[in-house]
Amino acid sequence: MRILKKIFIVLLAVSGITILLYGCTSNGGDLQKVGMLVENSVHDNAWSKQGYKGLLNINKEFDVEVFYKENIKTKQQVIEAVDELAKDGVNLIFGHSNTYGKYFVELAPSYPEIHFVYFNGGQFGEDVTSLNFNSHAMGFFAGMVAGKMTETGHVGVIGAFEWQPEIEGFYEGVKYQNPEVDVTIQYVNSWNDPKAAMKHYQKMRKNGADVFYPTGDLFSVKVLKKVSSDGLYGIGYVTDQSYIDNRAILTSTVQHVSKLYVRSAEKFNEGKLRGGVLTYDFQDEVISLSKFSPVVPEDFQEKMNDEIEQYKESALLPNER
């Protein structure tokens, strides 16, 4: 990674949206300037922070200017933001949510000089790429840990949405490890509703659940902090959340979003980024389980590490082999 020759920061207010510009020397490749749209703040939650980290890594790796725009939620806001970034010379735009897919597909023909990238969606175009995490397996392995560590025979999932593959995977993993364990699943129907998530948590706890997997950006930390204070177990989401309590947090299902930012920018810079739906998993080193809590038996930790390695080699989960 090269050292940046110069950095300057400019804050601009455009239609109530703050843009942060990092300026530096160009490396002369296809990549000129990079932009990112986020629905809330880049500091709101683990998912957004990972995207912001990826943007900064692009800045350092490729010596190009990067911009971000926060609170871009509606179609009109996306249209205005893309137009402003285009005028600034941006030719690679990341939308840090699946919400942006349909908007990018509509806008792309009007901006043939820009490639659009977003996450976890099925829509694409010639210059629109969707980056997807195959999160079923990470949920499965987390479920195995929960099935092993529950003492009450009851675990709980507090999901954001029903379509999340990690939730189905978690259920399968629990049942593979211990068919006798009850799995309660409740949905918040939002990534960012801690109040609703806590209501589900309290009800599950009252009904005897002692291991929890909260799969929502903004509410996972709040739930896991409560899990820790209540002397129960939890599994982190998106990032390594063992900092909350390295004993109570049994492991975390980690999506290395920032790596995909750099990888996509590299492909674009080399003229190799194509429109379509790209899927990534453990084999691509962008999904992993974090380190295990010391309360997880060492022989089981070794078993889990072995199971993950076998999955990387065969693409088959333990219940499929």
PDB file of C-alpha atoms in Angstrom:
ATOM      1  CA  MET A   1       0.000   0.000   0.000  1.00  0.00           C
ATOM      2  CA  ARG A   2       1.457   3.329  -1.062  1.00  0.00           C
ATOM      3  CA  ILE A   3       1.732   6.325   1.223  1.00  0.00           C
ATOM      4  CA  LEU A   4      -0.546   9.181   0.149  1.00  0.00           C
ATOM      5  CA  LYS A   5       1.396  12.184  -1.109  1.00  0.00           C
ATOM      6  CA  LYS A   6      -1.140  14.677   0.119  1.00  0.00           C
ATOM      7  CA  ILE A   7      -4.511  14.735   1.826  1.00  0.00           C
ATOM      8  CA  PHE A   8      -6.955  17.580   2.177  1.00  0.00           C
ATOM      9  CA  ILE A   9     -10.465  17.577   3.574  1.00  0.00           C
ATOM     10  CA  VAL A  10     -13.336  19.723   2.347  1.00  0.00           C
ATOM     11  CA  LEU A  11     -16.794  19.792   3.891  1.00  0.00           C
ATOM     12  CA  LEU A  12     -19.603  20.796   1.540  1.00  0.00           C
ATOM     13  CA  ALA A  13     -23.280  21.237   2.326  1.00  0.00           C
ATOM     14  CA  VAL A  14     -25.494  20.325  -0.602  1.00  0.00           C
ATOM     15  CA  SER A  15     -29.242  20.088  -0.044  1.00  0.00           C
ATOM     16  CA  GLY A  16     -28.595  19.327   3.610  1.00  0.00           C
ATOM     17  CA  ILE A  17     -26.234  16.479   2.739  1.00  0.00           C
ATOM     18  CA  THR A  18     -22.642  16.519   3.954  1.00  0.00           C
ATOM     19  CA  ILE A  19     -19.948  15.387   1.570  1.00  0.00           C
ATOM     20  CA  LEU A  20     -16.471  14.528   2.747  1.00  0.00           C
ATOM     21  CA  LEU A  21     -13.805  14.743   0.072  1.00  0.00           C
ATOM     22  CA  TYR A  22     -10.381  13.265   0.417  1.00  0.00           C
ATOM     23  CA  GLY A  23      -8.024  14.624  -2.202  1.00  0.00           C
ATOM     24  CA  CYS A  24      -4.825  12.996  -3.348  1.00  0.00           C
ATOM     25  CA  THR A  25      -2.810  12.257  -6.455  1.00  0.00           C
ATOM     26  CA  SER A  26      -4.296  10.121  -9.231  1.00  0.00           C
ATOM     27  CA  ASN A  27      -2.671   6.840 -10.184  1.00  0.00           C
ATOM     28  CA  GLY A  28      -3.637   7.134 -13.855  1.00  0.00           C
ATOM     29  CA  GLY A  29      -5.813   3.975 -14.011  1.00  0.00           C
ATOM     30  CA  ASP A  30      -9.459   3.646 -15.058  1.00  0.00           C
ATOM     31  CA  LEU A  31     -10.486   4.527 -11.519  1.00  0.00           C
ATOM     32  CA  GLN A  32     -10.832   8.304 -11.246  1.00  0.00           C
ATOM     33  CA  LYS A  33     -12.941   9.207  -8.204  1.00  0.00           C
ATOM     34  CA  VAL A  34     -15.172   7.071  -5.985  1.00  0.00           C
ATOM     35  CA  GLY A  35     -18.450   7.867  -4.243  1.00  0.00           C
ATOM     36  CA  MET A  36     -20.600   6.117  -1.667  1.00  0.00           C
ATOM     37  CA  LEU A  37     -24.257   6.574  -0.732  1.00  0.00           C
ATOM     38  CA  VAL A  38     -25.523   5.504   2.695  1.00  0.00           C
ATOM     39  CA  GLU A  39     -29.065   5.520   4.044  1.00  0.00           C
ATOM     40  CA  ASN A  40     -28.140   6.913   7.446  1.00  0.00           C
ATOM     41  CA  SER A  41     -24.724   7.884   8.836  1.00  0.00           C
ATOM     42  CA  VAL A  42     -21.410   6.175   8.138  1.00  0.00           C
ATOM     43  CA  HIS A  43     -21.001   5.945  11.911  1.00  0.00           C
ATOM     44  CA  ASP A  44     -24.470   4.546  12.730  1.00  0.00           C
ATOM     45  CA  ASN A  45     -23.804   0.833  12.817  1.00  0.00           C
ATOM     46  CA  ALA A  46     -21.314  -1.918  12.056  1.00  0.00           C
ATOM     47  CA  TRP A  47     -22.479  -2.316   8.455  1.00  0.00           C
ATOM     48  CA  SER A  48     -22.109   1.381   7.634  1.00  0.00           C
ATOM     49  CA  LYS A  49     -18.765   1.611   9.413  1.00  0.00           C
ATOM     50  CA  GLN A  50     -17.455  -1.281   7.313  1.00  0.00           C
ATOM     51  CA  GLY A  51     -18.486   0.522   4.133  1.00  0.00           C
ATOM     52  CA  TYR A  52     -16.815   3.717   5.258  1.00  0.00           C
ATOM     53  CA  LYS A  53     -13.667   1.762   6.100  1.00  0.00           C
ATOM     54  CA  GLY A  54     -13.732   0.272   2.614  1.00  0.00           C
ATOM     55  CA  LEU A  55     -14.027   3.718   1.055  1.00  0.00           C
ATOM     56  CA  LEU A  56     -11.053   4.993   3.038  1.00  0.00           C
ATOM     57  CA  ASN A  57      -9.060   1.906   2.060  1.00  0.00           C
ATOM     58  CA  ILE A  58      -9.738   2.696  -1.607  1.00  0.00           C
ATOM     59  CA  ASN A  59      -8.468   6.210  -0.967  1.00  0.00           C
ATOM     60  CA  LYS A  60      -5.228   4.855   0.465  1.00  0.00           C
ATOM     61  CA  GLU A  61      -4.755   1.992  -1.968  1.00  0.00           C
ATOM     62  CA  PHE A  62      -5.418   3.823  -5.238  1.00  0.00           C
ATOM     63  CA  ASP A  63      -4.611   7.463  -4.456  1.00  0.00           C
ATOM     64  CA  VAL A  64      -7.982   8.721  -5.691  1.00  0.00           C
ATOM     65  CA  GLU A  65     -10.489  11.160  -4.250  1.00  0.00           C
ATOM     66  CA  VAL A  66     -13.429   9.615  -2.429  1.00  0.00           C
ATOM     67  CA  PHE A  67     -16.762  11.119  -1.445  1.00  0.00           C
ATOM     68  CA  TYR A  68     -19.672   9.959   0.664  1.00  0.00           C
ATOM     69  CA  LYS A  69     -23.223  11.199   0.999  1.00  0.00           C
ATOM     70  CA  GLU A  70     -25.328  10.365   4.037  1.00  0.00           C
ATOM     71  CA  ASN A  71     -29.098  10.091   4.552  1.00  0.00           C
ATOM     72  CA  ILE A  72     -29.779   9.164   0.922  1.00  0.00           C
ATOM     73  CA  LYS A  73     -33.003   7.188   1.105  1.00  0.00           C
ATOM     74  CA  THR A  74     -35.538   8.259  -1.521  1.00  0.00           C
ATOM     75  CA  LYS A  75     -35.401   7.957  -5.310  1.00  0.00           C
ATOM     76  CA  GLN A  76     -35.170  11.735  -5.684  1.00  0.00           C
ATOM     77  CA  GLN A  77     -32.292  11.922  -3.205  1.00  0.00           C
ATOM     78  CA  VAL A  78     -30.453   9.200  -5.138  1.00  0.00           C
ATOM     79  CA  ILE A  79     -31.005  11.013  -8.441  1.00  0.00           C
ATOM     80  CA  GLU A  80     -29.630  14.266  -7.032  1.00  0.00           C
ATOM     81  CA  ALA A  81     -26.701  12.591  -5.298  1.00  0.00           C
ATOM     82  CA  VAL A  82     -25.638  10.641  -8.393  1.00  0.00           C
ATOM     83  CA  ASP A  83     -25.872  13.769 -10.546  1.00  0.00           C
ATOM     84  CA  GLU A  84     -23.688  15.724  -8.103  1.00  0.00           C
ATOM     85  CA  LEU A  85     -21.114  12.935  -7.916  1.00  0.00           C
ATOM     86  CA  ALA A  86     -21.051  12.682 -11.709  1.00  0.00           C
ATOM     87  CA  LYS A  87     -20.353  16.403 -11.964  1.00  0.00           C
ATOM     88  CA  ASP A  88     -17.468  15.925  -9.515  1.00  0.00           C
ATOM     89  CA  GLY A  89     -15.915  13.349 -11.850  1.00  0.00           C
ATOM     90  CA  VAL A  90     -16.810  10.194  -9.908  1.00  0.00           C
ATOM     91  CA  ASN A  91     -16.853   7.096 -12.109  1.00  0.00           C
ATOM     92  CA  LEU A  92     -17.438   4.376  -9.485  1.00  0.00           C
ATOM     93  CA  ILE A  93     -20.372   4.686  -7.057  1.00  0.00           C
ATOM     94  CA  PHE A  94     -21.177   2.312  -4.204  1.00  0.00           C
ATOM     95  CA  GLY A  95     -24.692   2.166  -2.781  1.00  0.00           C
ATOM     96  CA  HIS A  96     -24.308   0.716   0.688  1.00  0.00           C
ATOM     97  CA  SER A  97     -27.679  -1.060   0.772  1.00  0.00           C
ATOM     98  CA  ASN A  98     -29.870  -3.299  -1.386  1.00  0.00           C
ATOM     99  CA  THR A  99     -32.300  -0.357  -1.598  1.00  0.00           C
ATOM    100  CA  TYR A 100     -30.121   1.298  -4.227  1.00  0.00           C
ATOM    101  CA  GLY A 101     -30.329  -1.535  -6.766  1.00  0.00           C
ATOM    102  CA  LYS A 102     -33.554  -0.517  -8.477  1.00  0.00           C
ATOM    103  CA  TYR A 103     -32.506   3.134  -8.585  1.00  0.00           C
ATOM    104  CA  PHE A 104     -29.084   2.350 -10.024  1.00  0.00           C
ATOM    105  CA  VAL A 105     -30.579   0.169 -12.771  1.00  0.00           C
ATOM    106  CA  GLU A 106     -32.847   3.052 -13.802  1.00  0.00           C
ATOM    107  CA  LEU A 107     -30.090   5.676 -13.675  1.00  0.00           C
ATOM    108  CA  ALA A 108     -27.194   3.755 -15.228  1.00  0.00           C
ATOM    109  CA  PRO A 109     -28.134   4.334 -18.918  1.00  0.00           C
ATOM    110  CA  SER A 110     -27.959   8.099 -18.311  1.00  0.00           C
ATOM    111  CA  TYR A 111     -24.426   7.838 -16.882  1.00  0.00           C
ATOM    112  CA  PRO A 112     -22.457   5.526 -19.196  1.00  0.00           C
ATOM    113  CA  GLU A 113     -19.178   6.756 -17.704  1.00  0.00           C
ATOM    114  CA  ILE A 114     -20.129   5.500 -14.210  1.00  0.00           C
ATOM    115  CA  HIS A 115     -20.175   1.947 -12.841  1.00  0.00           C
ATOM    116  CA  PHE A 116     -22.652   1.372 -10.005  1.00  0.00           C
ATOM    117  CA  VAL A 117     -22.169  -1.168  -7.225  1.00  0.00           C
ATOM    118  CA  TYR A 118     -24.575  -2.074  -4.425  1.00  0.00           C
ATOM    119  CA  PHE A 119     -25.079  -4.915  -1.947  1.00  0.00           C
ATOM    120  CA  ASN A 120     -27.317  -7.938  -1.469  1.00  0.00           C
ATOM    121  CA  GLY A 121     -29.773  -7.582  -4.325  1.00  0.00           C
ATOM    122  CA  GLY A 122     -30.792  -9.379  -7.498  1.00  0.00           C
ATOM    123  CA  GLN A 123     -31.089  -6.445  -9.894  1.00  0.00           C
ATOM    124  CA  PHE A 124     -28.258  -5.650 -12.275  1.00  0.00           C
ATOM    125  CA  GLY A 125     -27.382  -4.078 -15.605  1.00  0.00           C
ATOM    126  CA  GLU A 126     -24.473  -3.631 -17.953  1.00  0.00           C
ATOM    127  CA  ASP A 127     -22.908  -1.124 -15.552  1.00  0.00           C
ATOM    128  CA  VAL A 128     -24.647  -2.210 -12.335  1.00  0.00           C
ATOM    129  CA  THR A 129     -23.116  -4.867 -10.089  1.00  0.00           C
ATOM    130  CA  SER A 130     -24.669  -6.434  -6.997  1.00  0.00           C
ATOM    131  CA  LEU A 131     -22.261  -7.825  -4.411  1.00  0.00           C
ATOM    132  CA  ASN A 132     -23.882 -10.573  -2.343  1.00  0.00           C
ATOM    133  CA  PHE A 133     -22.739 -12.379   0.771  1.00  0.00           C
ATOM    134  CA  ASN A 134     -23.680 -16.057   0.788  1.00  0.00           C
ATOM    135  CA  SER A 135     -24.526 -15.836   4.462  1.00  0.00           C
ATOM    136  CA  HIS A 136     -26.349 -19.165   4.797  1.00  0.00           C
ATOM    137  CA  ALA A 137     -23.140 -20.960   5.801  1.00  0.00           C
ATOM    138  CA  MET A 138     -22.066 -18.393   8.370  1.00  0.00           C
ATOM    139  CA  GLY A 139     -25.496 -18.724   9.978  1.00  0.00           C
ATOM    140  CA  PHE A 140     -25.178 -22.515   9.951  1.00  0.00           C
ATOM    141  CA  PHE A 141     -21.850 -22.502  11.770  1.00  0.00           C
ATOM    142  CA  ALA A 142     -23.118 -19.946  14.279  1.00  0.00           C
ATOM    143  CA  GLY A 143     -26.110 -22.200  14.862  1.00  0.00           C
ATOM    144  CA  MET A 144     -23.834 -25.126  15.615  1.00  0.00           C
ATOM    145  CA  VAL A 145     -22.129 -23.048  18.314  1.00  0.00           C
ATOM    146  CA  ALA A 146     -25.479 -22.032  19.795  1.00  0.00           C
ATOM    147  CA  GLY A 147     -26.715 -25.627  19.754  1.00  0.00           C
ATOM    148  CA  LYS A 148     -23.590 -26.716  21.602  1.00  0.00           C
ATOM    149  CA  MET A 149     -23.582 -23.968  24.218  1.00  0.00           C
ATOM    150  CA  THR A 150     -27.232 -23.652  25.211  1.00  0.00           C
ATOM    151  CA  GLU A 151     -27.921 -24.922  28.726  1.00  0.00           C
ATOM    152  CA  THR A 152     -31.685 -24.485  28.636  1.00  0.00           C
ATOM    153  CA  GLY A 153     -32.221 -26.127  25.249  1.00  0.00           C
ATOM    154  CA  HIS A 154     -33.734 -22.916  23.897  1.00  0.00           C
ATOM    155  CA  VAL A 155     -32.067 -20.337  21.639  1.00  0.00           C
ATOM    156  CA  GLY A 156     -33.425 -17.166  20.052  1.00  0.00           C
ATOM    157  CA  VAL A 157     -32.942 -15.342  16.753  1.00  0.00           C
ATOM    158  CA  ILE A 158     -33.915 -11.686  16.499  1.00  0.00           C
ATOM    159  CA  GLY A 159     -33.942 -11.117  12.753  1.00  0.00           C
ATOM    160  CA  ALA A 160     -34.291  -7.970  10.706  1.00  0.00           C
ATOM    161  CA  PHE A 161     -36.152  -9.577   7.775  1.00  0.00           C
ATOM    162  CA  GLU A 162     -37.487 -13.023   6.869  1.00  0.00           C
ATOM    163  CA  TRP A 163     -35.386 -13.232   3.701  1.00  0.00           C
ATOM    164  CA  GLN A 164     -32.044 -13.243   5.550  1.00  0.00           C
ATOM    165  CA  PRO A 165     -30.256 -16.505   4.572  1.00  0.00           C
ATOM    166  CA  GLU A 166     -28.222 -16.494   7.787  1.00  0.00           C
ATOM    167  CA  ILE A 167     -31.391 -17.062   9.799  1.00  0.00           C
ATOM    168  CA  GLU A 168     -32.347 -20.216   7.914  1.00  0.00           C
ATOM    169  CA  GLY A 169     -28.739 -21.346   8.131  1.00  0.00           C
ATOM    170  CA  PHE A 170     -28.675 -20.718  11.877  1.00  0.00           C
ATOM    171  CA  TYR A 171     -31.791 -22.822  12.408  1.00  0.00           C
ATOM    172  CA  GLU A 172     -30.302 -25.678  10.387  1.00  0.00           C
ATOM    173  CA  GLY A 173     -27.013 -25.451  12.272  1.00  0.00           C
ATOM    174  CA  VAL A 174     -28.689 -25.589  15.667  1.00  0.00           C
ATOM    175  CA  LYS A 175     -30.725 -28.617  14.659  1.00  0.00           C
ATOM    176  CA  TYR A 176     -27.695 -30.343  13.146  1.00  0.00           C
ATOM    177  CA  GLN A 177     -25.738 -29.908  16.362  1.00  0.00           C
ATOM    178  CA  ASN A 178     -28.610 -30.727  18.702  1.00  0.00           C
ATOM    179  CA  PRO A 179     -32.025 -31.707  17.280  1.00  0.00           C
ATOM    180  CA  GLU A 180     -33.613 -31.343  20.717  1.00  0.00           C
ATOM    181  CA  VAL A 181     -32.981 -27.577  20.965  1.00  0.00           C
ATOM    182  CA  ASP A 182     -35.938 -25.228  20.433  1.00  0.00           C
ATOM    183  CA  VAL A 183     -35.279 -22.256  18.133  1.00  0.00           C
ATOM    184  CA  THR A 184     -37.485 -19.177  18.463  1.00  0.00           C
ATOM    185  CA  ILE A 185     -37.320 -16.680  15.583  1.00  0.00           C
ATOM    186  CA  GLN A 186     -38.849 -13.208  15.640  1.00  0.00           C
ATOM    187  CA  TYR A 187     -38.511 -10.420  13.076  1.00  0.00           C
ATOM    188  CA  VAL A 188     -38.107  -6.694  13.598  1.00  0.00           C
ATOM    189  CA  ASN A 189     -38.804  -5.905   9.898  1.00  0.00           C
ATOM    190  CA  SER A 190     -36.156  -3.222  10.031  1.00  0.00           C
ATOM    191  CA  TRP A 191     -32.382  -3.034  10.282  1.00  0.00           C
ATOM    192  CA  ASN A 192     -32.634  -0.153  12.715  1.00  0.00           C
ATOM    193  CA  ASP A 193     -35.303  -0.651  15.386  1.00  0.00           C
ATOM    194  CA  PRO A 194     -33.596  -1.383  18.732  1.00  0.00           C
ATOM    195  CA  LYS A 195     -36.827  -0.879  20.681  1.00  0.00           C
ATOM    196  CA  ALA A 196     -38.655  -3.651  18.827  1.00  0.00           C
ATOM    197  CA  ALA A 197     -35.594  -5.902  19.011  1.00  0.00           C
ATOM    198  CA  MET A 198     -35.397  -5.500  22.779  1.00  0.00           C
ATOM    199  CA  LYS A 199     -39.063  -6.423  23.149  1.00  0.00           C
ATOM    200  CA  HIS A 200     -38.409  -9.675  21.308  1.00  0.00           C
ATOM    201  CA  TYR A 201     -35.329 -10.292  23.442  1.00  0.00           C
ATOM    202  CA  GLN A 202     -37.180  -9.819  26.722  1.00  0.00           C
ATOM    203  CA  LYS A 203     -39.947 -12.191  25.652  1.00  0.00           C
ATOM    204  CA  MET A 204     -37.481 -14.853  24.517  1.00  0.00           C
ATOM    205  CA  ARG A 205     -35.471 -14.534  27.697  1.00  0.00           C
ATOM    206  CA  LYS A 206     -38.637 -14.888  29.771  1.00  0.00           C
ATOM    207  CA  ASN A 207     -39.439 -18.084  27.867  1.00  0.00           C
ATOM    208  CA  GLY A 208     -36.051 -19.576  28.679  1.00  0.00           C
ATOM    209  CA  ALA A 209     -33.758 -18.754  25.754  1.00  0.00           C
ATOM    210  CA  ASP A 210     -30.135 -18.438  26.838  1.00  0.00           C
ATOM    211  CA  VAL A 211     -28.275 -17.978  23.509  1.00  0.00           C
ATOM    212  CA  PHE A 212     -29.202 -15.132  21.145  1.00  0.00           C
ATOM    213  CA  TYR A 213     -28.333 -14.226  17.561  1.00  0.00           C
ATOM    214  CA  PRO A 214     -29.484 -10.656  16.721  1.00  0.00           C
ATOM    215  CA  THR A 215     -29.105 -10.138  12.955  1.00  0.00           C
ATOM    216  CA  GLY A 216     -29.703  -6.415  12.543  1.00  0.00           C
ATOM    217  CA  ASP A 217     -27.193  -3.629  12.041  1.00  0.00           C
ATOM    218  CA  LEU A 218     -28.302  -1.096  14.597  1.00  0.00           C
ATOM    219  CA  PHE A 219     -29.828  -3.381  17.204  1.00  0.00           C
ATOM    220  CA  SER A 220     -27.281  -6.199  17.444  1.00  0.00           C
ATOM    221  CA  VAL A 221     -24.957  -4.297  19.792  1.00  0.00           C
ATOM    222  CA  LYS A 222     -27.766  -3.173  22.091  1.00  0.00           C
ATOM    223  CA  VAL A 223     -29.166  -6.690  22.377  1.00  0.00           C
ATOM    224  CA  LEU A 224     -25.754  -8.225  22.982  1.00  0.00           C
ATOM    225  CA  LYS A 225     -24.931  -5.715  25.702  1.00  0.00           C
ATOM    226  CA  LYS A 226     -28.134  -6.758  27.463  1.00  0.00           C
ATOM    227  CA  VAL A 227     -27.256 -10.422  26.913  1.00  0.00           C
ATOM    228  CA  SER A 228     -23.926  -9.760  28.629  1.00  0.00           C
ATOM    229  CA  SER A 229     -25.452  -7.942  31.593  1.00  0.00           C
ATOM    230  CA  ASP A 230     -28.012 -10.735  32.012  1.00  0.00           C
ATOM    231  CA  GLY A 231     -25.289 -13.394  32.173  1.00  0.00           C
ATOM    232  CA  LEU A 232     -26.408 -15.129  28.963  1.00  0.00           C
ATOM    233  CA  TYR A 233     -24.715 -15.936  25.640  1.00  0.00           C
ATOM    234  CA  GLY A 234     -24.849 -14.184  22.291  1.00  0.00           C
ATOM    235  CA  ILE A 235     -23.395 -14.362  18.797  1.00  0.00           C
ATOM    236  CA  GLY A 236     -22.196 -11.188  17.077  1.00  0.00           C
ATOM    237  CA  TYR A 237     -23.239  -9.971  13.657  1.00  0.00           C
ATOM    238  CA  VAL A 238     -21.353  -8.385  10.699  1.00  0.00           C
ATOM    239  CA  THR A 239     -18.257  -7.503  12.779  1.00  0.00           C
ATOM    240  CA  ASP A 240     -16.355  -9.139  15.619  1.00  0.00           C
ATOM    241  CA  GLN A 241     -18.416  -8.004  18.615  1.00  0.00           C
ATOM    242  CA  SER A 242     -16.382  -9.781  21.280  1.00  0.00           C
ATOM    243  CA  TYR A 243     -15.362  -6.323  22.540  1.00  0.00           C
ATOM    244  CA  ILE A 244     -18.770  -6.221  24.243  1.00  0.00           C
ATOM    245  CA  ASP A 245     -17.877  -9.211  26.419  1.00  0.00           C
ATOM    246  CA  ASN A 246     -15.279 -11.723  25.271  1.00  0.00           C
ATOM    247  CA  ARG A 247     -16.892 -14.468  27.336  1.00  0.00           C
ATOM    248  CA  ALA A 248     -20.582 -13.854  26.691  1.00  0.00           C
ATOM    249  CA  ILE A 249     -20.092 -13.377  22.944  1.00  0.00           C
ATOM    250  CA  LEU A 250     -19.437 -16.946  21.829  1.00  0.00           C
ATOM    251  CA  THR A 251     -18.297 -15.898  18.331  1.00  0.00           C
ATOM    252  CA  SER A 252     -19.409 -13.490  15.598  1.00  0.00           C
ATOM    253  CA  THR A 253     -20.469 -13.987  11.993  1.00  0.00           C
ATOM    254  CA  VAL A 254     -18.220 -11.493  10.213  1.00  0.00           C
ATOM    255  CA  GLN A 255     -18.751 -10.035   6.748  1.00  0.00           C
ATOM    256  CA  HIS A 256     -15.586  -8.305   5.566  1.00  0.00           C
ATOM    257  CA  VAL A 257     -17.364  -5.582   3.609  1.00  0.00           C
ATOM    258  CA  SER A 258     -14.343  -3.322   3.373  1.00  0.00           C
ATOM    259  CA  LYS A 259     -12.435  -6.035   1.493  1.00  0.00           C
ATOM    260  CA  LEU A 260     -15.122  -6.113  -1.189  1.00  0.00           C
ATOM    261  CA  TYR A 261     -14.864  -2.354  -1.653  1.00  0.00           C
ATOM    262  CA  VAL A 262     -11.166  -2.596  -2.415  1.00  0.00           C
ATOM    263  CA  ARG A 263     -11.577  -5.743  -4.510  1.00  0.00           C
ATOM    264  CA  SER A 264     -14.301  -4.104  -6.619  1.00  0.00           C
ATOM    265  CA  ALA A 265     -12.265  -0.930  -7.086  1.00  0.00           C
ATOM    266  CA  GLU A 266      -9.289  -3.041  -8.170  1.00  0.00           C
ATOM    267  CA  LYS A 267     -11.376  -4.894 -10.762  1.00  0.00           C
ATOM    268  CA  PHE A 268     -12.817  -1.638 -12.057  1.00  0.00           C
ATOM    269  CA  ASN A 269      -9.389  -0.043 -12.275  1.00  0.00           C
ATOM    270  CA  GLU A 270      -8.232  -3.000 -14.361  1.00  0.00           C
ATOM    271  CA  GLY A 271     -11.319  -2.885 -16.592  1.00  0.00           C
ATOM    272  CA  LYS A 272     -12.568  -6.236 -15.260  1.00  0.00           C
ATOM    273  CA  LEU A 273     -15.656  -5.255 -13.243  1.00  0.00           C
ATOM    274  CA  ARG A 274     -18.769  -6.453 -15.051  1.00  0.00           C
ATOM    275  CA  GLY A 275     -22.430  -5.889 -14.443  1.00  0.00           C
ATOM    276  CA  GLY A 276     -24.187  -8.797 -12.755  1.00  0.00           C
ATOM    277  CA  VAL A 277     -24.758 -10.508  -9.426  1.00  0.00           C
ATOM    278  CA  LEU A 278     -21.550 -11.602  -7.694  1.00  0.00           C
ATOM    279  CA  THR A 279     -21.681 -13.895  -4.673  1.00  0.00           C
ATOM    280  CA  TYR A 280     -18.991 -14.312  -2.008  1.00  0.00           C
ATOM    281  CA  ASP A 281     -18.524 -16.829   0.800  1.00  0.00           C
ATOM    282  CA  PHE A 282     -15.936 -18.314   3.175  1.00  0.00           C
ATOM    283  CA  GLN A 283     -13.860 -19.482   0.214  1.00  0.00           C
ATOM    284  CA  ASP A 284     -13.369 -15.862  -0.881  1.00  0.00           C
ATOM    285  CA  GLU A 285     -12.061 -14.818   2.556  1.00  0.00           C
ATOM    286  CA  VAL A 286     -14.801 -12.203   2.941  1.00  0.00           C
ATOM    287  CA  ILE A 287     -16.922 -14.203   5.417  1.00  0.00           C
ATOM    288  CA  SER A 288     -15.615 -15.777   8.609  1.00  0.00           C
ATOM    289  CA  LEU A 289     -16.377 -16.628  12.184  1.00  0.00           C
ATOM    290  CA  SER A 290     -14.445 -14.532  14.666  1.00  0.00           C
ATOM    291  CA  LYS A 291     -12.410 -16.002  17.492  1.00  0.00           C
ATOM    292  CA  PHE A 292     -14.320 -18.121  19.977  1.00  0.00           C
ATOM    293  CA  SER A 293     -15.084 -17.206  23.559  1.00  0.00           C
ATOM    294  CA  PRO A 294     -12.906 -19.050  26.098  1.00  0.00           C
ATOM    295  CA  VAL A 295     -16.068 -20.659  27.468  1.00  0.00           C
ATOM    296  CA  VAL A 296     -16.469 -22.658  24.240  1.00  0.00           C
ATOM    297  CA  PRO A 297     -14.694 -26.017  24.829  1.00  0.00           C
ATOM    298  CA  GLU A 298     -11.378 -26.237  23.010  1.00  0.00           C
ATOM    299  CA  ASP A 299     -12.209 -29.561  21.376  1.00  0.00           C
ATOM    300  CA  PHE A 300     -15.397 -28.038  19.971  1.00  0.00           C
ATOM    301  CA  GLN A 301     -13.469 -25.007  18.714  1.00  0.00           C
ATOM    302  CA  GLU A 302     -11.157 -27.393  16.864  1.00  0.00           C
ATOM    303  CA  LYS A 303     -14.158 -29.234  15.456  1.00  0.00           C
ATOM    304  CA  MET A 304     -15.676 -25.992  14.209  1.00  0.00           C
ATOM    305  CA  ASN A 305     -12.442 -24.863  12.582  1.00  0.00           C
ATOM    306  CA  ASP A 306     -12.196 -28.236  10.854  1.00  0.00           C
ATOM    307  CA  GLU A 307     -15.796 -28.067   9.659  1.00  0.00           C
ATOM    308  CA  ILE A 308     -15.209 -24.607   8.196  1.00  0.00           C
ATOM    309  CA  GLU A 309     -12.069 -25.747   6.388  1.00  0.00           C
ATOM    310  CA  GLN A 310     -13.943 -28.710   4.929  1.00  0.00           C
ATOM    311  CA  TYR A 311     -16.680 -26.349   3.773  1.00  0.00           C
ATOM    312  CA  LYS A 312     -14.119 -24.125   2.066  1.00  0.00           C
ATOM    313  CA  GLU A 313     -12.751 -27.129   0.190  1.00  0.00           C
ATOM    314  CA  SER A 314     -16.003 -28.872  -0.706  1.00  0.00           C
ATOM    315  CA  ALA A 315     -18.658 -26.084  -0.602  1.00  0.00           C
ATOM    316  CA  LEU A 316     -20.754 -28.603   1.336  1.00  0.00           C
ATOM    317  CA  LEU A 317     -22.056 -27.943   4.835  1.00  0.00           C
ATOM    318  CA  PRO A 318     -21.816 -30.710   7.443  1.00  0.00           C
ATOM    319  CA  ASN A 319     -25.457 -31.701   6.895  1.00  0.00           C
ATOM    320  CA  GLU A 320     -24.797 -32.005   3.146  1.00  0.00           C
ATOM    321  CA  ARG A 321     -21.707 -34.198   3.280  1.00  0.00           C
TER     322      ARG A 321
END
